[in-house]
Amino acid sequence: MQLRLAVVSALLLTIQGVDAVSSQRVASAGSKSGTGNPWFSLLTKSWALAGESEPDQTKGLDDLAKNIVELAKSGAPDETMVNAVESIRAIVHDMKAAVNDSHALAQQQINQKAKAVASCQVPPHTDSDYLDRAIIHGENSIENVMTCRAEEVPPYDAWKACEAEKARCSNTTECCAALVQPNKYCLNPGTAPSPLPFEATCEGTSRCKDEDVTTKLAFFKEKLAELDAAEKACEDSRKGCKESYDCESLKTIWETQRTWCNRNHTNFEQGYCDLATSLEAKWDSYYHCYDTNFNALYEEEYTQMAQLPGREQEWRALLRIDSLLGALTSSDATKALQACIDKKYTHEDWAHLELMYPTYDASFTPRAHCTEELQEPGTSCLASALTTVLGYRTLQRF
């Protein structure tokens, strides 16, 4: 009898971490055997050990199994021993329930985080007719922009032609010839040839000889002809020229037209910018949602993977203890005890404790990627979409 009580005492001292509801079973056992019994006192004290960590619980259960094997001896159990074993088996049953609850909670936490990942909405692809409906219509249509640009060309060309003609007429090559300098139609006049070198020639000529006079007269007539030819060339180079040019008024007309065209052009491109900004904001929101929740799921899976072996070990220990407790009340305790010792527990005995890890499943939702080409102003994508001058003469940069 004392040996049986020693076995029960060893059982009770090493059971840890059981739900408090099972304490009612202790009271029930005490009412059957009396509060003065040693096993009841030990059973009551065992509840003070509740709340130990999972590794300590598993170690306590393993120690319990060893104590049962060491202390159990053959012999007919009495009523006190039977009541004690029943109470302890009830505690073991509660511990099994606690392990199952822990497993269910672990799977629930994983599933909740997987659900959060799946809840991230992938931005929809832009409708094919969205640009026509929301961007390039009315005043913002490409036709309107191109019409305005076409109307901008004539005043621009007129202003540039005026500036070119003004530049030509104010500085022609012919008017910059040395013989006609200085000349108001030459911006950088050179130095005109000096007549002084001819003075010596004239001074040395005999005034009484017709031949000398005729020769010198012919010389100066030739020089005069050269001067006349140079002046005529200057005048001819300025045919069609005006005395003054009012190019600024033409420039003002063009700048006014350009202001309107730039406004239309900007409004046209702004639609693309707004669309790109909206899409990028949606994708940024999706990426943040997915990455944040995926990282939380990955960490949860890693945590549960680390805790699962301890839970499986605890279940194995509870199975063995339950078997050993049954051996104590068996008609052939020695044989039953040996059967418990020889029993080999495998993964199949706690297969129900397996966890499902969503990220390892082929059906897990992968991270989506934006495949839509955003036609921002200044990009090759917009240039290829618009086979017009607007493709590269963009006014905006996204």
mmCIF file of C-alpha atoms in Angstrom:
data_model
loop_
_atom_site.group_PDB
_atom_site.id
_atom_site.type_symbol
_atom_site.label_atom_id
_atom_site.label_comp_id
_atom_site.label_asym_id
_atom_site.label_seq_id
_atom_site.Cartn_x
_atom_site.Cartn_y
_atom_site.Cartn_z
ATOM 1 C CA MET A 1 0.000 0.000 0.000
ATOM 2 C CA GLN A 2 2.811 2.407 0.878
ATOM 3 C CA LEU A 3 4.483 1.655 -2.467
ATOM 4 C CA ARG A 4 1.254 2.543 -4.305
ATOM 5 C CA LEU A 5 1.044 5.841 -2.445
ATOM 6 C CA ALA A 6 4.668 6.567 -3.341
ATOM 7 C CA VAL A 7 3.857 6.029 -7.027
ATOM 8 C CA VAL A 8 0.877 8.361 -6.818
ATOM 9 C CA SER A 9 2.967 10.975 -5.013
ATOM 10 C CA ALA A 10 5.581 10.844 -7.784
ATOM 11 C CA LEU A 11 2.858 11.226 -10.405
ATOM 12 C CA LEU A 12 1.345 14.266 -8.781
ATOM 13 C CA LEU A 13 4.591 16.108 -8.096
ATOM 14 C CA THR A 14 5.665 16.085 -11.772
ATOM 15 C CA ILE A 15 2.411 17.050 -13.564
ATOM 16 C CA GLN A 16 2.551 20.745 -14.558
ATOM 17 C CA GLY A 17 0.714 23.348 -16.657
ATOM 18 C CA VAL A 18 -2.833 21.909 -16.530
ATOM 19 C CA ASP A 19 -6.027 23.976 -16.932
ATOM 20 C CA ALA A 20 -7.483 25.084 -13.587
ATOM 21 C CA VAL A 21 -10.822 23.472 -14.398
ATOM 22 C CA SER A 22 -9.272 20.132 -13.533
ATOM 23 C CA SER A 23 -8.814 21.278 -9.945
ATOM 24 C CA GLN A 24 -12.451 20.283 -9.450
ATOM 25 C CA ARG A 25 -11.377 16.732 -10.116
ATOM 26 C CA VAL A 26 -8.900 17.060 -7.236
ATOM 27 C CA ALA A 27 -11.677 18.087 -4.887
ATOM 28 C CA SER A 28 -13.767 15.167 -6.108
ATOM 29 C CA ALA A 29 -10.894 12.782 -5.452
ATOM 30 C CA GLY A 30 -10.399 14.297 -2.014
ATOM 31 C CA SER A 31 -14.038 13.711 -1.082
ATOM 32 C CA LYS A 32 -13.645 10.040 -1.914
ATOM 33 C CA SER A 33 -10.379 9.406 -0.063
ATOM 34 C CA GLY A 34 -10.361 12.021 2.665
ATOM 35 C CA THR A 35 -8.374 15.195 2.903
ATOM 36 C CA GLY A 36 -5.940 13.654 5.346
ATOM 37 C CA ASN A 37 -4.558 11.127 2.874
ATOM 38 C CA PRO A 38 -0.964 11.841 1.776
ATOM 39 C CA TRP A 39 -1.768 11.425 -1.944
ATOM 40 C CA PHE A 40 -4.522 14.061 -1.692
ATOM 41 C CA SER A 41 -2.148 16.548 -0.077
ATOM 42 C CA LEU A 42 0.379 15.962 -2.856
ATOM 43 C CA LEU A 43 -2.334 16.220 -5.514
ATOM 44 C CA THR A 44 -3.422 19.594 -4.128
ATOM 45 C CA LYS A 45 0.135 20.919 -4.012
ATOM 46 C CA SER A 46 0.720 19.912 -7.636
ATOM 47 C CA TRP A 47 -1.615 22.676 -8.826
ATOM 48 C CA ALA A 48 0.824 25.284 -7.551
ATOM 49 C CA LEU A 49 3.121 24.215 -10.370
ATOM 50 C CA ALA A 50 0.670 25.251 -13.092
ATOM 51 C CA GLY A 51 1.816 27.864 -15.547
ATOM 52 C CA GLU A 52 5.279 26.474 -16.108
ATOM 53 C CA SER A 53 6.812 26.911 -19.561
ATOM 54 C CA GLU A 54 6.273 24.250 -22.208
ATOM 55 C CA PRO A 55 9.820 22.819 -21.924
ATOM 56 C CA ASP A 56 9.379 22.483 -18.130
ATOM 57 C CA GLN A 57 6.024 20.773 -18.606
ATOM 58 C CA THR A 58 7.515 18.287 -21.050
ATOM 59 C CA LYS A 59 10.445 17.568 -18.720
ATOM 60 C CA GLY A 60 8.057 17.088 -15.807
ATOM 61 C CA LEU A 61 5.994 14.622 -17.799
ATOM 62 C CA ASP A 62 9.102 12.677 -18.803
ATOM 63 C CA ASP A 63 10.233 12.569 -15.169
ATOM 64 C CA LEU A 64 6.769 11.353 -14.206
ATOM 65 C CA ALA A 65 6.977 8.497 -16.674
ATOM 66 C CA LYS A 66 10.386 7.488 -15.321
ATOM 67 C CA ASN A 67 9.104 7.535 -11.733
ATOM 68 C CA ILE A 68 6.169 5.327 -12.643
ATOM 69 C CA VAL A 69 8.477 2.794 -14.271
ATOM 70 C CA GLU A 70 10.844 2.835 -11.288
ATOM 71 C CA LEU A 71 8.218 2.681 -8.545
ATOM 72 C CA ALA A 72 5.405 0.604 -10.008
ATOM 73 C CA LYS A 73 5.354 -2.948 -8.647
ATOM 74 C CA SER A 74 2.865 -5.728 -9.058
ATOM 75 C CA GLY A 75 0.047 -5.891 -6.572
ATOM 76 C CA ALA A 76 -3.686 -5.470 -6.379
ATOM 77 C CA PRO A 77 -4.665 -1.793 -6.167
ATOM 78 C CA ASP A 78 -6.996 -0.677 -3.388
ATOM 79 C CA GLU A 79 -9.848 1.810 -3.658
ATOM 80 C CA THR A 80 -7.677 4.763 -2.643
ATOM 81 C CA MET A 81 -5.190 4.018 -5.399
ATOM 82 C CA VAL A 82 -7.918 3.595 -7.998
ATOM 83 C CA ASN A 83 -9.434 6.955 -7.076
ATOM 84 C CA ALA A 84 -6.043 8.637 -7.277
ATOM 85 C CA VAL A 85 -5.268 7.155 -10.688
ATOM 86 C CA GLU A 86 -8.687 8.218 -11.994
ATOM 87 C CA SER A 87 -8.094 11.784 -10.845
ATOM 88 C CA ILE A 88 -4.631 11.901 -12.356
ATOM 89 C CA ARG A 89 -5.884 10.454 -15.644
ATOM 90 C CA ALA A 90 -8.498 13.202 -15.679
ATOM 91 C CA ILE A 91 -5.685 15.721 -15.300
ATOM 92 C CA VAL A 92 -3.829 14.092 -18.189
ATOM 93 C CA HIS A 93 -7.018 14.314 -20.242
ATOM 94 C CA ASP A 94 -7.212 18.044 -19.498
ATOM 95 C CA MET A 95 -3.582 18.470 -20.504
ATOM 96 C CA LYS A 96 -4.279 16.752 -23.809
ATOM 97 C CA ALA A 97 -7.164 19.130 -24.364
ATOM 98 C CA ALA A 98 -4.833 22.033 -23.589
ATOM 99 C CA VAL A 99 -2.332 20.770 -26.188
ATOM 100 C CA ASN A 100 -5.108 20.501 -28.778
ATOM 101 C CA ASP A 101 -6.312 23.987 -27.920
ATOM 102 C CA SER A 102 -2.768 25.311 -28.281
ATOM 103 C CA HIS A 103 -2.503 23.625 -31.681
ATOM 104 C CA ALA A 104 -5.838 25.053 -32.817
ATOM 105 C CA LEU A 105 -4.815 28.544 -31.688
ATOM 106 C CA ALA A 106 -1.494 28.254 -33.523
ATOM 107 C CA GLN A 107 -3.230 27.269 -36.765
ATOM 108 C CA GLN A 108 -5.782 30.026 -36.261
ATOM 109 C CA GLN A 109 -3.048 32.648 -35.890
ATOM 110 C CA ILE A 110 -1.354 31.416 -39.063
ATOM 111 C CA ASN A 111 -4.646 31.385 -40.976
ATOM 112 C CA GLN A 112 -5.545 34.891 -39.843
ATOM 113 C CA LYS A 113 -2.253 36.270 -41.116
ATOM 114 C CA ALA A 114 -2.624 34.352 -44.382
ATOM 115 C CA LYS A 115 -6.097 35.847 -44.758
ATOM 116 C CA ALA A 116 -4.616 39.316 -44.267
ATOM 117 C CA VAL A 117 -2.204 38.667 -47.151
ATOM 118 C CA ALA A 118 -5.027 37.460 -49.387
ATOM 119 C CA SER A 119 -7.070 40.565 -48.546
ATOM 120 C CA CYS A 120 -4.566 42.854 -50.294
ATOM 121 C CA GLN A 121 -6.298 43.998 -53.462
ATOM 122 C CA VAL A 122 -4.277 44.012 -56.681
ATOM 123 C CA PRO A 123 -4.975 47.276 -58.554
ATOM 124 C CA PRO A 124 -7.081 46.604 -61.652
ATOM 125 C CA HIS A 125 -5.669 47.221 -65.104
ATOM 126 C CA THR A 126 -6.697 50.496 -66.690
ATOM 127 C CA ASP A 127 -9.619 50.083 -69.068
ATOM 128 C CA SER A 128 -8.649 50.307 -72.718
ATOM 129 C CA ASP A 129 -11.069 53.190 -73.290
ATOM 130 C CA TYR A 130 -10.178 55.068 -70.108
ATOM 131 C CA LEU A 131 -7.814 57.461 -71.873
ATOM 132 C CA ASP A 132 -10.474 58.394 -74.405
ATOM 133 C CA ARG A 133 -13.102 58.833 -71.705
ATOM 134 C CA ALA A 134 -11.116 60.638 -69.045
ATOM 135 C CA ILE A 135 -8.039 62.210 -70.610
ATOM 136 C CA ILE A 136 -7.891 62.886 -74.338
ATOM 137 C CA HIS A 137 -11.308 64.331 -75.042
ATOM 138 C CA GLY A 138 -12.718 67.835 -75.545
ATOM 139 C CA GLU A 139 -10.227 70.644 -75.067
ATOM 140 C CA ASN A 140 -7.687 68.131 -73.817
ATOM 141 C CA SER A 141 -7.862 65.989 -76.933
ATOM 142 C CA ILE A 142 -4.755 65.416 -78.970
ATOM 143 C CA GLU A 143 -6.576 66.769 -82.023
ATOM 144 C CA ASN A 144 -7.162 70.065 -80.252
ATOM 145 C CA VAL A 145 -3.536 70.246 -79.161
ATOM 146 C CA MET A 146 -2.254 69.481 -82.646
ATOM 147 C CA THR A 147 -4.611 72.010 -84.243
ATOM 148 C CA CYS A 148 -3.309 74.679 -81.909
ATOM 149 C CA ARG A 149 0.274 73.708 -82.644
ATOM 150 C CA ALA A 150 -0.416 73.937 -86.362
ATOM 151 C CA GLU A 151 -1.812 77.450 -85.872
ATOM 152 C CA GLU A 152 1.329 78.340 -83.948
ATOM 153 C CA VAL A 153 3.639 77.590 -86.879
ATOM 154 C CA PRO A 154 2.760 80.522 -89.266
ATOM 155 C CA PRO A 155 3.354 83.354 -86.745
ATOM 156 C CA TYR A 156 6.506 81.607 -85.578
ATOM 157 C CA ASP A 157 7.801 81.273 -89.130
ATOM 158 C CA ALA A 158 6.857 84.909 -89.876
ATOM 159 C CA TRP A 159 8.782 86.127 -86.838
ATOM 160 C CA LYS A 160 11.825 84.010 -87.682
ATOM 161 C CA ALA A 161 11.714 85.154 -91.339
ATOM 162 C CA CYS A 162 11.555 88.768 -90.193
ATOM 163 C CA GLU A 163 14.541 88.279 -87.906
ATOM 164 C CA ALA A 164 16.480 86.536 -90.670
ATOM 165 C CA GLU A 165 15.702 89.294 -93.198
ATOM 166 C CA LYS A 166 16.564 91.955 -90.646
ATOM 167 C CA ALA A 167 19.880 90.277 -89.962
ATOM 168 C CA ARG A 168 20.593 89.875 -93.693
ATOM 169 C CA CYS A 169 19.775 93.444 -94.590
ATOM 170 C CA SER A 170 21.718 94.961 -91.731
ATOM 171 C CA ASN A 171 24.962 93.156 -92.478
ATOM 172 C CA THR A 172 25.490 91.902 -96.041
ATOM 173 C CA THR A 173 28.853 90.683 -97.259
ATOM 174 C CA GLU A 174 28.853 93.108 -100.185
ATOM 175 C CA CYS A 175 28.193 96.087 -97.946
ATOM 176 C CA CYS A 176 31.178 95.106 -95.841
ATOM 177 C CA ALA A 177 33.603 95.420 -98.801
ATOM 178 C CA ALA A 178 36.607 97.616 -98.021
ATOM 179 C CA LEU A 179 35.905 100.158 -100.792
ATOM 180 C CA VAL A 180 32.497 101.139 -99.379
ATOM 181 C CA GLN A 181 33.519 101.538 -95.759
ATOM 182 C CA PRO A 182 32.262 102.907 -93.518
ATOM 183 C CA ASN A 183 28.774 101.564 -94.288
ATOM 184 C CA LYS A 184 25.706 101.511 -92.054
ATOM 185 C CA TYR A 185 24.729 98.134 -93.438
ATOM 186 C CA CYS A 186 27.895 96.498 -92.174
ATOM 187 C CA LEU A 187 27.984 95.669 -88.483
ATOM 188 C CA ASN A 188 31.739 95.156 -88.387
ATOM 189 C CA PRO A 189 33.207 97.520 -91.009
ATOM 190 C CA GLY A 190 36.868 97.232 -91.838
ATOM 191 C CA THR A 191 39.268 100.057 -92.672
ATOM 192 C CA ALA A 192 38.675 101.782 -96.022
ATOM 193 C CA PRO A 193 41.714 101.995 -98.374
ATOM 194 C CA SER A 194 43.602 105.264 -98.023
ATOM 195 C CA PRO A 195 44.165 107.476 -101.180
ATOM 196 C CA LEU A 196 47.466 108.741 -99.789
ATOM 197 C CA PRO A 197 49.606 106.131 -101.619
ATOM 198 C CA PHE A 198 48.417 107.675 -104.913
ATOM 199 C CA GLU A 199 49.657 111.151 -103.906
ATOM 200 C CA ALA A 200 53.281 110.396 -104.673
ATOM 201 C CA THR A 201 52.321 109.050 -108.062
ATOM 202 C CA CYS A 202 50.488 112.258 -108.888
ATOM 203 C CA GLU A 203 53.286 114.462 -107.568
ATOM 204 C CA GLY A 204 55.854 112.792 -109.809
ATOM 205 C CA THR A 205 53.831 113.103 -112.989
ATOM 206 C CA SER A 206 54.740 115.761 -115.527
ATOM 207 C CA ARG A 207 51.914 118.180 -116.049
ATOM 208 C CA CYS A 208 53.175 119.004 -119.516
ATOM 209 C CA LYS A 209 53.128 115.541 -120.952
ATOM 210 C CA ASP A 210 49.759 114.380 -122.265
ATOM 211 C CA GLU A 211 50.785 110.771 -122.020
ATOM 212 C CA ASP A 212 51.383 110.971 -118.298
ATOM 213 C CA VAL A 213 48.162 112.841 -117.678
ATOM 214 C CA THR A 214 46.161 110.399 -119.766
ATOM 215 C CA THR A 215 47.682 107.443 -117.947
ATOM 216 C CA LYS A 216 46.887 108.841 -114.536
ATOM 217 C CA LEU A 217 43.413 109.834 -115.589
ATOM 218 C CA ALA A 218 42.739 106.302 -116.765
ATOM 219 C CA PHE A 219 44.088 104.991 -113.446
ATOM 220 C CA PHE A 220 41.664 107.058 -111.404
ATOM 221 C CA LYS A 221 38.747 106.272 -113.719
ATOM 222 C CA GLU A 222 39.440 102.587 -113.039
ATOM 223 C CA LYS A 223 39.431 103.224 -109.302
ATOM 224 C CA LEU A 224 36.188 105.133 -109.607
ATOM 225 C CA ALA A 225 34.655 102.250 -111.562
ATOM 226 C CA GLU A 226 35.734 99.829 -108.824
ATOM 227 C CA LEU A 227 34.083 102.042 -106.226
ATOM 228 C CA ASP A 228 30.887 102.303 -108.263
ATOM 229 C CA ALA A 229 30.817 98.524 -108.721
ATOM 230 C CA ALA A 230 31.289 97.943 -104.983
ATOM 231 C CA GLU A 231 28.507 100.375 -104.092
ATOM 232 C CA LYS A 232 26.193 98.768 -106.666
ATOM 233 C CA ALA A 233 26.980 95.318 -105.274
ATOM 234 C CA CYS A 234 26.066 96.584 -101.812
ATOM 235 C CA GLU A 235 22.782 97.989 -103.078
ATOM 236 C CA ASP A 236 21.974 94.821 -105.027
ATOM 237 C CA SER A 237 22.625 92.679 -101.945
ATOM 238 C CA ARG A 238 19.920 94.621 -100.123
ATOM 239 C CA LYS A 239 17.209 94.288 -102.717
ATOM 240 C CA GLY A 240 13.869 93.859 -101.015
ATOM 241 C CA CYS A 241 15.186 95.199 -97.744
ATOM 242 C CA LYS A 242 13.357 97.762 -95.697
ATOM 243 C CA GLU A 243 14.817 100.633 -93.832
ATOM 244 C CA SER A 244 13.512 99.165 -90.546
ATOM 245 C CA TYR A 245 11.865 95.956 -89.346
ATOM 246 C CA ASP A 246 9.182 95.524 -86.665
ATOM 247 C CA CYS A 247 9.894 91.889 -85.751
ATOM 248 C CA GLU A 248 8.827 92.283 -82.110
ATOM 249 C CA SER A 249 5.154 92.585 -83.011
ATOM 250 C CA LEU A 250 5.369 89.297 -84.936
ATOM 251 C CA LYS A 251 7.080 87.703 -81.951
ATOM 252 C CA THR A 252 4.285 88.892 -79.663
ATOM 253 C CA ILE A 253 1.671 87.297 -81.928
ATOM 254 C CA TRP A 254 3.555 84.003 -81.857
ATOM 255 C CA GLU A 255 4.101 84.108 -78.077
ATOM 256 C CA THR A 256 0.388 84.704 -77.508
ATOM 257 C CA GLN A 257 -0.480 81.703 -79.665
ATOM 258 C CA ARG A 258 2.192 79.613 -77.957
ATOM 259 C CA THR A 259 0.768 80.461 -74.525
ATOM 260 C CA TRP A 260 -2.601 79.012 -75.510
ATOM 261 C CA CYS A 261 -1.001 75.971 -77.105
ATOM 262 C CA ASN A 262 1.168 75.328 -74.079
ATOM 263 C CA ARG A 263 -1.891 75.473 -71.855
ATOM 264 C CA ASN A 264 -3.709 72.925 -74.012
ATOM 265 C CA HIS A 265 -0.595 70.800 -74.272
ATOM 266 C CA THR A 266 -0.053 70.886 -70.501
ATOM 267 C CA ASN A 267 -3.656 69.955 -69.782
ATOM 268 C CA PHE A 268 -3.385 67.099 -72.253
ATOM 269 C CA GLU A 269 -0.252 65.709 -70.618
ATOM 270 C CA GLN A 270 -1.559 66.343 -67.100
ATOM 271 C CA GLY A 271 -4.146 63.635 -67.654
ATOM 272 C CA TYR A 272 -1.370 61.114 -68.203
ATOM 273 C CA CYS A 273 0.497 62.411 -65.165
ATOM 274 C CA ASP A 274 -2.611 62.130 -62.998
ATOM 275 C CA LEU A 275 -3.273 58.611 -64.236
ATOM 276 C CA ALA A 276 0.310 57.529 -63.551
ATOM 277 C CA THR A 277 0.263 59.138 -60.111
ATOM 278 C CA SER A 278 -2.996 57.401 -59.247
ATOM 279 C CA LEU A 279 -1.801 54.008 -60.438
ATOM 280 C CA GLU A 280 1.518 54.262 -58.651
ATOM 281 C CA ALA A 281 -0.236 55.243 -55.425
ATOM 282 C CA LYS A 282 -2.518 52.216 -55.723
ATOM 283 C CA TRP A 283 0.400 49.882 -56.382
ATOM 284 C CA ASP A 284 2.417 51.381 -53.530
ATOM 285 C CA SER A 285 -0.542 50.759 -51.230
ATOM 286 C CA TYR A 286 -0.832 47.169 -52.461
ATOM 287 C CA TYR A 287 2.892 46.493 -52.053
ATOM 288 C CA HIS A 288 2.825 47.907 -48.524
ATOM 289 C CA CYS A 289 -0.200 45.776 -47.650
ATOM 290 C CA TYR A 290 1.241 42.591 -49.132
ATOM 291 C CA ASP A 291 4.790 42.983 -47.841
ATOM 292 C CA THR A 292 3.701 43.920 -44.317
ATOM 293 C CA ASN A 293 1.219 41.060 -43.994
ATOM 294 C CA PHE A 294 3.490 38.545 -45.733
ATOM 295 C CA ASN A 295 6.337 39.331 -43.341
ATOM 296 C CA ALA A 296 3.958 38.927 -40.395
ATOM 297 C CA LEU A 297 2.781 35.571 -41.801
ATOM 298 C CA TYR A 298 6.341 34.399 -42.418
ATOM 299 C CA GLU A 299 7.370 35.275 -38.864
ATOM 300 C CA GLU A 300 4.277 33.536 -37.465
ATOM 301 C CA GLU A 301 5.039 30.378 -39.443
ATOM 302 C CA TYR A 302 8.643 30.450 -38.251
ATOM 303 C CA THR A 303 7.518 30.873 -34.637
ATOM 304 C CA GLN A 304 5.013 28.018 -34.840
ATOM 305 C CA MET A 305 7.560 25.758 -36.535
ATOM 306 C CA ALA A 306 9.885 26.337 -33.586
ATOM 307 C CA GLN A 307 7.145 25.581 -31.023
ATOM 308 C CA LEU A 308 5.681 22.523 -32.751
ATOM 309 C CA PRO A 309 8.359 19.976 -31.661
ATOM 310 C CA GLY A 310 7.772 20.840 -27.998
ATOM 311 C CA ARG A 311 4.031 20.387 -28.419
ATOM 312 C CA GLU A 312 4.581 17.014 -30.085
ATOM 313 C CA GLN A 313 6.950 15.929 -27.302
ATOM 314 C CA GLU A 314 4.378 16.890 -24.695
ATOM 315 C CA TRP A 315 1.732 14.828 -26.481
ATOM 316 C CA ARG A 316 4.071 11.840 -26.644
ATOM 317 C CA ALA A 317 4.726 12.124 -22.903
ATOM 318 C CA LEU A 318 1.004 12.351 -22.143
ATOM 319 C CA LEU A 319 0.312 9.224 -24.216
ATOM 320 C CA ARG A 320 2.982 7.312 -22.313
ATOM 321 C CA ILE A 321 1.758 8.499 -18.918
ATOM 322 C CA ASP A 322 -1.816 7.586 -19.789
ATOM 323 C CA SER A 323 -0.614 4.121 -20.741
ATOM 324 C CA LEU A 324 1.403 3.753 -17.523
ATOM 325 C CA LEU A 325 -1.530 4.875 -15.398
ATOM 326 C CA GLY A 326 -3.617 2.185 -17.032
ATOM 327 C CA ALA A 327 -0.930 -0.347 -16.161
ATOM 328 C CA LEU A 328 -1.172 0.534 -12.453
ATOM 329 C CA THR A 329 -4.775 -0.658 -12.293
ATOM 330 C CA SER A 330 -4.319 -3.606 -14.635
ATOM 331 C CA SER A 331 -4.930 -7.148 -13.377
ATOM 332 C CA ASP A 332 -1.369 -7.947 -14.454
ATOM 333 C CA ALA A 333 0.445 -4.718 -13.694
ATOM 334 C CA THR A 334 3.885 -6.142 -14.455
ATOM 335 C CA LYS A 335 2.933 -7.299 -17.930
ATOM 336 C CA ALA A 336 0.994 -4.121 -18.656
ATOM 337 C CA LEU A 337 3.879 -2.007 -17.435
ATOM 338 C CA GLN A 338 6.326 -3.844 -19.692
ATOM 339 C CA ALA A 339 3.980 -3.338 -22.630
ATOM 340 C CA CYS A 340 4.027 0.388 -21.896
ATOM 341 C CA ILE A 341 7.810 0.408 -21.756
ATOM 342 C CA ASP A 342 8.082 -1.442 -25.074
ATOM 343 C CA LYS A 343 5.554 0.796 -26.801
ATOM 344 C CA LYS A 344 7.149 2.922 -29.550
ATOM 345 C CA TYR A 345 5.377 6.163 -30.352
ATOM 346 C CA THR A 346 5.740 7.638 -33.831
ATOM 347 C CA HIS A 347 4.680 10.758 -35.683
ATOM 348 C CA GLU A 348 1.441 9.034 -36.633
ATOM 349 C CA ASP A 349 0.379 9.150 -32.978
ATOM 350 C CA TRP A 350 0.243 12.947 -33.087
ATOM 351 C CA ALA A 351 -0.406 13.552 -36.774
ATOM 352 C CA HIS A 352 -3.369 15.712 -35.796
ATOM 353 C CA LEU A 353 -0.887 18.259 -34.428
ATOM 354 C CA GLU A 354 0.500 19.008 -37.877
ATOM 355 C CA LEU A 355 0.242 22.630 -38.962
ATOM 356 C CA MET A 356 -0.547 23.934 -42.422
ATOM 357 C CA TYR A 357 1.902 26.590 -43.611
ATOM 358 C CA PRO A 358 0.287 28.683 -46.383
ATOM 359 C CA THR A 359 3.549 30.015 -47.826
ATOM 360 C CA TYR A 360 4.631 26.440 -48.598
ATOM 361 C CA ASP A 361 1.430 25.713 -50.497
ATOM 362 C CA ALA A 362 1.498 25.963 -54.285
ATOM 363 C CA SER A 363 -1.852 27.760 -54.211
ATOM 364 C CA PHE A 364 -0.550 30.575 -51.999
ATOM 365 C CA THR A 365 -1.214 33.996 -53.498
ATOM 366 C CA PRO A 366 2.063 35.353 -54.923
ATOM 367 C CA ARG A 367 3.071 38.995 -54.893
ATOM 368 C CA ALA A 368 1.599 40.668 -57.970
ATOM 369 C CA HIS A 369 3.600 43.054 -60.134
ATOM 370 C CA CYS A 370 2.532 46.022 -62.206
ATOM 371 C CA THR A 371 2.769 45.096 -65.881
ATOM 372 C CA GLU A 372 0.939 48.157 -67.149
ATOM 373 C CA GLU A 373 3.099 50.583 -69.093
ATOM 374 C CA LEU A 374 2.432 54.030 -67.713
ATOM 375 C CA GLN A 375 2.440 56.607 -70.494
ATOM 376 C CA GLU A 376 4.041 59.431 -68.577
ATOM 377 C CA PRO A 377 5.109 62.536 -70.520
ATOM 378 C CA GLY A 378 8.728 62.372 -71.538
ATOM 379 C CA THR A 379 8.869 58.572 -71.714
ATOM 380 C CA SER A 380 9.378 56.332 -74.714
ATOM 381 C CA CYS A 381 6.080 54.649 -73.878
ATOM 382 C CA LEU A 382 4.129 57.843 -74.518
ATOM 383 C CA ALA A 383 6.260 58.652 -77.551
ATOM 384 C CA SER A 384 5.420 55.297 -79.117
ATOM 385 C CA ALA A 385 1.727 55.725 -78.309
ATOM 386 C CA LEU A 386 1.570 59.193 -79.872
ATOM 387 C CA THR A 387 2.970 59.150 -83.394
ATOM 388 C CA THR A 388 3.094 62.930 -83.461
ATOM 389 C CA VAL A 389 5.476 65.684 -82.531
ATOM 390 C CA LEU A 390 4.034 65.541 -79.015
ATOM 391 C CA GLY A 391 5.830 62.285 -78.470
ATOM 392 C CA TYR A 392 9.109 64.103 -77.925
ATOM 393 C CA ARG A 393 8.178 67.777 -77.579
ATOM 394 C CA THR A 394 6.797 67.237 -74.131
ATOM 395 C CA LEU A 395 6.209 70.173 -71.814
ATOM 396 C CA GLN A 396 6.096 68.061 -68.655
ATOM 397 C CA ARG A 397 8.258 65.455 -67.015
ATOM 398 C CA PHE A 398 6.541 62.958 -64.770
#
